[in-house]
Amino acid sequence: MLQTLHVLLTRGGLVPGYADPLTLLACLLAGAAHDLQHSGLTNDFLVATEHPLALLYNDK
């Protein structure tokens, strides 16, 4: 998420013209917080491999 957010902000034209440094910092910190302890695997993969997280949050 952090890397994608950085690309969207910089190549999307928001930085440096639109977003000030504090806004940029807030966006990047939010992206880093989202990525914290993220396994990088999709929900479908977790369900298919019967990962404990998939079993814990099973909605059936």
CSV table of C-alpha atoms in Angstrom, one decimal, residues 34-54:
chain,number,residue,atom,x,y,z
A,34,HIS,CA,-2.0,0.0,6.8
A,35,ASP,CA,0.9,-2.2,5.8
A,36,LEU,CA,1.9,-3.0,9.4
A,37,GLN,CA,1.8,-6.7,10.0
A,38,HIS,CA,0.2,-7.3,6.6
A,39,SER,CA,1.0,-10.7,5.2
A,40,GLY,CA,0.6,-9.5,1.6
A,41,LEU,CA,-1.6,-12.5,0.7
A,42,THR,CA,-5.1,-12.3,-0.7
A,43,ASN,CA,-8.2,-13.4,1.1
A,44,ASP,CA,-8.8,-16.2,-1.5
A,45,PHE,CA,-5.3,-17.5,-0.9
A,46,LEU,CA,-5.8,-17.5,2.9
A,47,VAL,CA,-9.1,-19.4,2.5
A,48,ALA,CA,-7.7,-21.9,0.0
A,49,THR,CA,-4.7,-22.7,2.3
A,50,GLU,CA,-7.0,-22.8,5.4
A,51,HIS,CA,-4.8,-20.2,7.1
A,52,PRO,CA,-5.7,-19.5,10.8
A,53,LEU,CA,-6.8,-15.9,9.9
A,54,ALA,CA,-9.2,-17.2,7.3
